[in-house]
Amino acid sequence: MNTAKAWCSSLVSWWRSHLLARDGLLALAVIFLSLLFAASPIMGDGFLAPTSRPVAILFGLLLVLPLVIRRSRPDLAANIFVCIVLAQLAVGPTLIPADATGLIMLYSALVYGDRRRSRRYVILAAALVTLESVLYATVNNLGPLSRLGSRPASPAEGQARTPVCQTKPGESIWACGPQIALNLGLGLLSLALLLLLVVFLAFWDRSRKQALTAMRERNAAIEYRQREQARLAASAERARIARDMHDLVAHTLSIVIVQSDAGRYAGTRDPALALRVMGTIRQEAGRALHDMNRLFGSFTDDGQEDTPSAPDSDARTGTGAHTRTAATTGGGRRGHTAGQSHDRRPASGDGSEINAAEYYDGIDDLVRQARQASPGLTLERTVEGKPEPDKLGAKASLAAYRCVQEALSNIRKHAGPRARAQISEHWSSDGLRLVARDDGRGAADALETGDHQGYGLIGMSERVEALGGRMLAGPRPAGGFSVDVTIPLGSGGSMATSAHDGTDRRTDEPVEVTGLVADKGDLERGPGESRNRIERLSAWTAEHYLLVDGLLILPLLLLLTASNATYFTLDANLDSPGRYIPLPAAIIETVCISLPLVVRRRLPNASAALVASVATLELLAVPWIATANTLVLVSIYSVAAYGRGKTRLWVPATLVADLVLLFVRLRCEVRYSSPSILAWVLGDRSGPRAAVNGSPSEVAAALLATTAITCACALVLGLWRRASGSSLILQRERQEALLQGEAQRRRLAANAERARIGAQIQAEVATTLSQVIGRANAGIAMIRKADGQGSGVSPEAIDQAFEEIGRAGRAALARMRQLLDILRQTSSSDASQESKENEPALRLHPVESS
């Protein structure tokens, strides 16, 4: 099945892309038909002089040649055809069978040519038809102008027929005027009707093709937009992971390093303090590992993001006794003993909304942490105005917390040992302004150390800009560094929102690919173009196809019930008494077959099932096969073209089953004269059917073969219509299917990206964090073992333990920054990628420079 589908799809693609081949086949077919009329190719003699059969055949071939480029170069083909027609009328026959290709050329020029030339083509076609009608009527009655005075009684070899109007000697040719006028009128009327029909069909089909092209372009644009959204969702997921890794894990590792350094300073003289600091380090490393696992598992199965935990503030530092100096000179709160925790993390993680004040209150703890961790740092915090975190919102409060966290982290790392820093808050009716400034070394230290990649500031900027705020960061003119953040009020809503609700998580803004999907009306009309009445009618019928199908069924019902003898039989003697179908039965049967066709495009499966049921019942029990059963072909075509689900399986199976029933039905009538299968079952078996007009077996075989061939053709045509994508209904259904579940597709793309890189990153970070935890456990075990033996532990051993912990922490932080490099770089490079289907696995190791 898959092979057949792929073969059919490739055939459709080839057929679509080779216009010259398709039109060339049409030209060959027309040439073949022209050769069939080669025995009498001249329908009207030449106007100026008699013509011959070779000349007529030559012009017939020339008229067919423009058909080859009628769609690829429609305007050029139309101009060439007009030139050939004028040459034919001037030196060739006035009418030949190949002139009928003019209708095809007019249709092609109107449908595929320049819309602005449509009126010109119609006027030119009308002029050519009028000219040809006048010349043909004249030549048909009087003959060529060169032989007006000597018209032969019979046509010469290879010439046209004898002139119709034979004047008597001495009689003027004007006596043929009435006959010429009659022929001219009839010719113009018939050709004008054909011309109007072709123009109507051309405009109708042009409107349908334009609507179909517009729908295909819309669907292609939607597919491209969804690919872009999936790519952006994956890229945004990497940016989100990088941002949260920095804010959660990298910040914890920085604190671990500070604690290990402080432990070397104070813990060597106080084993009890060293033990508490090591316990805190182990606790913080465990929290970092937990945060990493939570980072990659932060979405529930239904696509809802778990509420981010409130700022873990003191859980990041864990104690107020990292060092003795921190408790006395850092400006921290007195009485804060080791092991105490002011973790404001809510117990709920089920997606419930968190109070914005909890995030804002965490800023106090961040300031206290910084004072405790950096004893030489002079840090002030000022608040102007009335704090209103609830008006700010949960997301905005979290962003403010993260901004202060990053600013203080950078101050501790880069400002210097005796720097002065200030955190200023300015509350107003417009929003919150946060300013963090210091007078230390700032950016110069970052450039010298070279290990700070600025990803914290990048994440800070992304968070703030997503809320409609702004962030300015840079060195101060007088020295130091400044971060200025403005967050508007009401910019942060609930945290329990969809993880990927159509937003770019790098900026939390809607992911849209603009300019790809134009307005439906603009696409169907084209720029600066308007529809004529026929095109508007075509568009209306395409929108109201259910009503159109209903209106078409009414004349069919009247036509099929007009005669009470319309049924198939094995002989042609329909005038025998009792051979007529009762009118009520004919009406009921026709209605049962016709009415389901009203919904043949809206509900194709149900319509086909009803028609098949009626046909099966008729084959089983009805003693005739009504002519209305020809509508079964429409049902087969419709369900093959518009059907949903597994129509490719059950429709052929049902068709074969009904053909088998038809065979059995005809077999019963031929061998047993049973009018139906039910009659044969009930015992009505009078013997073989007597021949009346031909052999019943031959008639039955022909009827069965004709039915099978026509049903197969209807099925193939329907499948071809479906495969070619030339149905507006199918294109609309495809568009609806594409538009459904866009948010789900984005979530799946982000989840797939997280799953793709999450396991590798978790393994990398877990290994380094486990080393920190292992070093801390080893140090704790060493101190406890010495205390248990009563021998005490030497300061050198404690210093060595803290040194190993610090080395492991720095290695973990360095690896974390390498991962942040990779995540950020791949997130940025995705802007130039068209698809992620063939993207290689994320490189988790830095590229060594040669």
mmCIF file of C-alpha atoms in Angstrom, residues 250-446:
data_model
loop_
_atom_site.group_PDB
_atom_site.id
_atom_site.type_symbol
_atom_site.label_atom_id
_atom_site.label_comp_id
_atom_site.label_asym_id
_atom_site.label_seq_id
_atom_site.Cartn_x
_atom_site.Cartn_y
_atom_site.Cartn_z
ATOM 1 C CA ALA A 250 25.452 28.324 38.047
ATOM 2 C CA HIS A 251 24.482 30.747 40.792
ATOM 3 C CA THR A 252 24.514 27.923 43.353
ATOM 4 C CA LEU A 253 27.924 26.791 42.195
ATOM 5 C CA SER A 254 29.226 30.327 42.601
ATOM 6 C CA ILE A 255 27.968 30.352 46.167
ATOM 7 C CA VAL A 256 29.572 26.941 46.776
ATOM 8 C CA ILE A 257 32.906 28.322 45.606
ATOM 9 C CA VAL A 258 32.546 31.352 47.874
ATOM 10 C CA GLN A 259 31.709 29.078 50.798
ATOM 11 C CA SER A 260 34.684 26.842 50.155
ATOM 12 C CA ASP A 261 36.999 29.855 50.049
ATOM 13 C CA ALA A 262 35.447 31.235 53.242
ATOM 14 C CA GLY A 263 35.826 27.813 54.845
ATOM 15 C CA ARG A 264 39.528 27.833 54.127
ATOM 16 C CA TYR A 265 39.737 31.243 55.777
ATOM 17 C CA ALA A 266 37.772 30.533 58.982
ATOM 18 C CA GLY A 267 37.172 26.798 59.169
ATOM 19 C CA THR A 268 40.812 25.806 59.578
ATOM 20 C CA ARG A 269 40.774 27.270 63.128
ATOM 21 C CA ASP A 270 37.288 25.979 64.006
ATOM 22 C CA PRO A 271 36.540 22.345 63.019
ATOM 23 C CA ALA A 272 32.907 22.715 64.135
ATOM 24 C CA LEU A 273 32.439 25.687 61.801
ATOM 25 C CA ALA A 274 34.228 23.791 59.033
ATOM 26 C CA LEU A 275 31.837 20.888 59.561
ATOM 27 C CA ARG A 276 28.810 23.173 59.269
ATOM 28 C CA VAL A 277 30.173 24.874 56.158
ATOM 29 C CA MET A 278 30.876 21.523 54.511
ATOM 30 C CA GLY A 279 27.352 20.417 55.374
ATOM 31 C CA THR A 280 26.021 23.578 53.797
ATOM 32 C CA ILE A 281 28.140 22.990 50.690
ATOM 33 C CA ARG A 282 26.805 19.450 50.420
ATOM 34 C CA GLN A 283 23.278 20.747 50.880
ATOM 35 C CA GLU A 284 23.697 23.419 48.223
ATOM 36 C CA ALA A 285 25.287 21.032 45.750
ATOM 37 C CA GLY A 286 22.353 18.679 46.316
ATOM 38 C CA ARG A 287 19.962 21.564 45.747
ATOM 39 C CA ALA A 288 21.755 22.420 42.525
ATOM 40 C CA LEU A 289 21.390 18.818 41.389
ATOM 41 C CA HIS A 290 17.726 18.904 42.336
ATOM 42 C CA ASP A 291 17.248 22.166 40.449
ATOM 43 C CA MET A 292 18.865 20.644 37.383
ATOM 44 C CA ASN A 293 16.474 17.693 37.470
ATOM 45 C CA ARG A 294 13.553 20.055 38.003
ATOM 46 C CA LEU A 295 14.748 22.201 35.113
ATOM 47 C CA PHE A 296 14.463 19.340 32.631
ATOM 48 C CA GLY A 297 11.277 17.988 34.131
ATOM 49 C CA SER A 298 9.477 21.285 34.583
ATOM 50 C CA PHE A 299 6.581 20.412 32.276
ATOM 51 C CA THR A 300 3.746 18.083 33.055
ATOM 52 C CA ASP A 301 2.458 15.630 30.504
ATOM 53 C CA ASP A 302 -0.452 17.820 29.512
ATOM 54 C CA GLY A 303 1.826 20.649 28.459
ATOM 55 C CA GLN A 304 1.334 22.810 31.564
ATOM 56 C CA GLU A 305 4.402 24.244 33.152
ATOM 57 C CA ASP A 306 4.888 23.550 36.802
ATOM 58 C CA THR A 307 4.967 26.712 38.795
ATOM 59 C CA PRO A 308 8.556 27.823 39.245
ATOM 60 C CA SER A 309 9.539 27.710 42.824
ATOM 61 C CA ALA A 310 9.747 30.911 44.702
ATOM 62 C CA PRO A 311 13.182 32.408 45.129
ATOM 63 C CA ASP A 312 15.173 30.030 47.228
ATOM 64 C CA SER A 313 17.116 32.902 48.789
ATOM 65 C CA ASP A 314 18.656 31.538 51.939
ATOM 66 C CA ALA A 315 18.554 28.059 50.615
ATOM 67 C CA ARG A 316 21.266 29.260 48.279
ATOM 68 C CA THR A 317 23.564 30.279 51.126
ATOM 69 C CA GLY A 318 22.059 28.040 53.708
ATOM 70 C CA THR A 319 23.558 29.667 56.775
ATOM 71 C CA GLY A 320 24.472 32.946 58.286
ATOM 72 C CA ALA A 321 27.714 31.514 59.606
ATOM 73 C CA HIS A 322 29.684 30.849 56.476
ATOM 74 C CA THR A 323 32.416 32.695 58.305
ATOM 75 C CA ARG A 324 32.668 34.350 61.636
ATOM 76 C CA THR A 325 33.463 37.607 59.957
ATOM 77 C CA ALA A 326 30.286 37.462 57.933
ATOM 78 C CA ALA A 327 28.237 37.345 61.105
ATOM 79 C CA THR A 328 29.830 40.419 62.572
ATOM 80 C CA THR A 329 31.051 42.745 59.854
ATOM 81 C CA GLY A 330 28.957 41.943 56.825
ATOM 82 C CA GLY A 331 25.968 43.884 57.971
ATOM 83 C CA GLY A 332 23.853 40.721 58.131
ATOM 84 C CA ARG A 333 21.098 40.046 60.535
ATOM 85 C CA ARG A 334 22.325 39.086 63.950
ATOM 86 C CA GLY A 335 21.317 35.842 65.512
ATOM 87 C CA HIS A 336 21.215 33.963 62.239
ATOM 88 C CA THR A 337 22.858 30.709 63.164
ATOM 89 C CA ALA A 338 24.242 27.953 61.034
ATOM 90 C CA GLY A 339 21.764 25.559 59.661
ATOM 91 C CA GLN A 340 18.852 27.974 59.753
ATOM 92 C CA SER A 341 16.908 28.314 56.528
ATOM 93 C CA HIS A 342 14.638 31.057 55.345
ATOM 94 C CA ASP A 343 13.605 29.156 52.257
ATOM 95 C CA ARG A 344 10.474 30.786 50.939
ATOM 96 C CA ARG A 345 9.864 28.077 48.419
ATOM 97 C CA PRO A 346 6.182 27.109 48.425
ATOM 98 C CA ALA A 347 5.386 23.539 49.043
ATOM 99 C CA SER A 348 3.057 23.416 46.079
ATOM 100 C CA GLY A 349 4.448 22.435 42.766
ATOM 101 C CA ASP A 350 1.239 21.491 41.070
ATOM 102 C CA GLY A 351 0.862 24.578 38.985
ATOM 103 C CA SER A 352 -1.032 26.759 41.404
ATOM 104 C CA GLU A 353 -0.384 30.467 41.207
ATOM 105 C CA ILE A 354 2.225 31.844 43.608
ATOM 106 C CA ASN A 355 1.848 35.167 45.368
ATOM 107 C CA ALA A 356 4.053 37.792 43.723
ATOM 108 C CA ALA A 357 5.005 39.126 47.165
ATOM 109 C CA GLU A 358 6.904 35.903 47.895
ATOM 110 C CA TYR A 359 9.267 36.630 45.025
ATOM 111 C CA TYR A 360 9.682 40.253 45.996
ATOM 112 C CA ASP A 361 10.367 39.406 49.662
ATOM 113 C CA GLY A 362 13.199 37.189 48.520
ATOM 114 C CA ILE A 363 15.188 40.268 47.506
ATOM 115 C CA ASP A 364 15.839 40.990 51.222
ATOM 116 C CA ASP A 365 17.407 37.574 51.563
ATOM 117 C CA LEU A 366 19.530 38.123 48.462
ATOM 118 C CA VAL A 367 20.940 41.309 49.960
ATOM 119 C CA ARG A 368 21.630 39.542 53.245
ATOM 120 C CA GLN A 369 23.329 36.676 51.404
ATOM 121 C CA ALA A 370 25.602 39.076 49.557
ATOM 122 C CA ARG A 371 26.600 40.798 52.779
ATOM 123 C CA GLN A 372 27.320 37.497 54.459
ATOM 124 C CA ALA A 373 29.223 36.004 51.552
ATOM 125 C CA SER A 374 31.382 39.095 50.925
ATOM 126 C CA PRO A 375 32.470 40.557 54.271
ATOM 127 C CA GLY A 376 34.386 43.419 52.707
ATOM 128 C CA LEU A 377 31.485 44.521 50.510
ATOM 129 C CA THR A 378 29.518 47.572 51.613
ATOM 130 C CA LEU A 379 26.027 47.012 50.269
ATOM 131 C CA GLU A 380 23.048 49.317 50.696
ATOM 132 C CA ARG A 381 19.451 48.887 49.651
ATOM 133 C CA THR A 382 17.059 51.785 49.282
ATOM 134 C CA VAL A 383 13.350 51.773 48.461
ATOM 135 C CA GLU A 384 11.492 54.811 47.169
ATOM 136 C CA GLY A 385 7.728 54.772 46.903
ATOM 137 C CA LYS A 386 5.266 52.148 48.083
ATOM 138 C CA PRO A 387 6.174 48.598 46.998
ATOM 139 C CA GLU A 388 3.245 46.927 45.226
ATOM 140 C CA PRO A 389 4.476 43.489 44.122
ATOM 141 C CA ASP A 390 0.932 42.203 43.679
ATOM 142 C CA LYS A 391 0.292 44.823 41.005
ATOM 143 C CA LEU A 392 3.607 43.956 39.465
ATOM 144 C CA GLY A 393 2.575 40.341 38.979
ATOM 145 C CA ALA A 394 4.196 36.981 39.600
ATOM 146 C CA LYS A 395 6.295 36.837 36.440
ATOM 147 C CA ALA A 396 7.499 40.409 36.828
ATOM 148 C CA SER A 397 8.305 39.853 40.504
ATOM 149 C CA LEU A 398 10.315 36.773 39.605
ATOM 150 C CA ALA A 399 12.124 38.757 36.906
ATOM 151 C CA ALA A 400 12.947 41.476 39.452
ATOM 152 C CA TYR A 401 14.276 38.848 41.843
ATOM 153 C CA ARG A 402 16.452 37.288 39.128
ATOM 154 C CA CYS A 403 17.785 40.678 38.084
ATOM 155 C CA VAL A 404 18.854 41.510 41.648
ATOM 156 C CA GLN A 405 20.310 38.029 42.031
ATOM 157 C CA GLU A 406 22.418 38.360 38.903
ATOM 158 C CA ALA A 407 23.488 41.904 39.718
ATOM 159 C CA LEU A 408 24.654 40.935 43.221
ATOM 160 C CA SER A 409 26.409 37.842 41.879
ATOM 161 C CA ASN A 410 28.342 39.978 39.393
ATOM 162 C CA ILE A 411 29.167 42.534 42.110
ATOM 163 C CA ARG A 412 30.609 39.847 44.384
ATOM 164 C CA LYS A 413 32.669 38.325 41.595
ATOM 165 C CA HIS A 414 33.921 41.418 39.790
ATOM 166 C CA ALA A 415 33.583 44.529 41.941
ATOM 167 C CA GLY A 416 36.580 43.790 44.126
ATOM 168 C CA PRO A 417 37.176 43.083 47.837
ATOM 169 C CA ARG A 418 36.401 46.561 49.260
ATOM 170 C CA ALA A 419 33.784 47.816 46.817
ATOM 171 C CA ARG A 420 30.701 49.804 47.622
ATOM 172 C CA ALA A 421 27.393 48.796 46.013
ATOM 173 C CA GLN A 422 23.826 50.010 46.121
ATOM 174 C CA ILE A 423 20.494 48.437 45.150
ATOM 175 C CA SER A 424 17.855 51.111 44.553
ATOM 176 C CA GLU A 425 14.161 50.512 44.001
ATOM 177 C CA HIS A 426 11.905 53.219 42.618
ATOM 178 C CA TRP A 427 8.179 52.412 42.745
ATOM 179 C CA SER A 428 5.797 54.595 40.767
ATOM 180 C CA SER A 429 2.407 54.371 39.118
ATOM 181 C CA ASP A 430 4.116 53.187 35.933
ATOM 182 C CA GLY A 431 6.144 50.359 37.370
ATOM 183 C CA LEU A 432 9.340 49.394 39.171
ATOM 184 C CA ARG A 433 12.806 50.669 38.417
ATOM 185 C CA LEU A 434 15.745 48.701 39.811
ATOM 186 C CA VAL A 435 19.239 50.166 39.746
ATOM 187 C CA ALA A 436 22.259 48.159 40.898
ATOM 188 C CA ARG A 437 25.569 50.024 40.822
ATOM 189 C CA ASP A 438 28.999 49.614 42.340
ATOM 190 C CA ASP A 439 32.269 51.520 42.337
ATOM 191 C CA GLY A 440 34.516 48.497 41.907
ATOM 192 C CA ARG A 441 36.390 47.129 38.935
ATOM 193 C CA GLY A 442 33.236 45.813 37.209
ATOM 194 C CA ALA A 443 33.536 45.177 33.485
ATOM 195 C CA ALA A 444 37.311 45.569 33.472
ATOM 196 C CA ASP A 445 37.658 42.594 35.809
ATOM 197 C CA ALA A 446 35.347 40.533 33.612
#
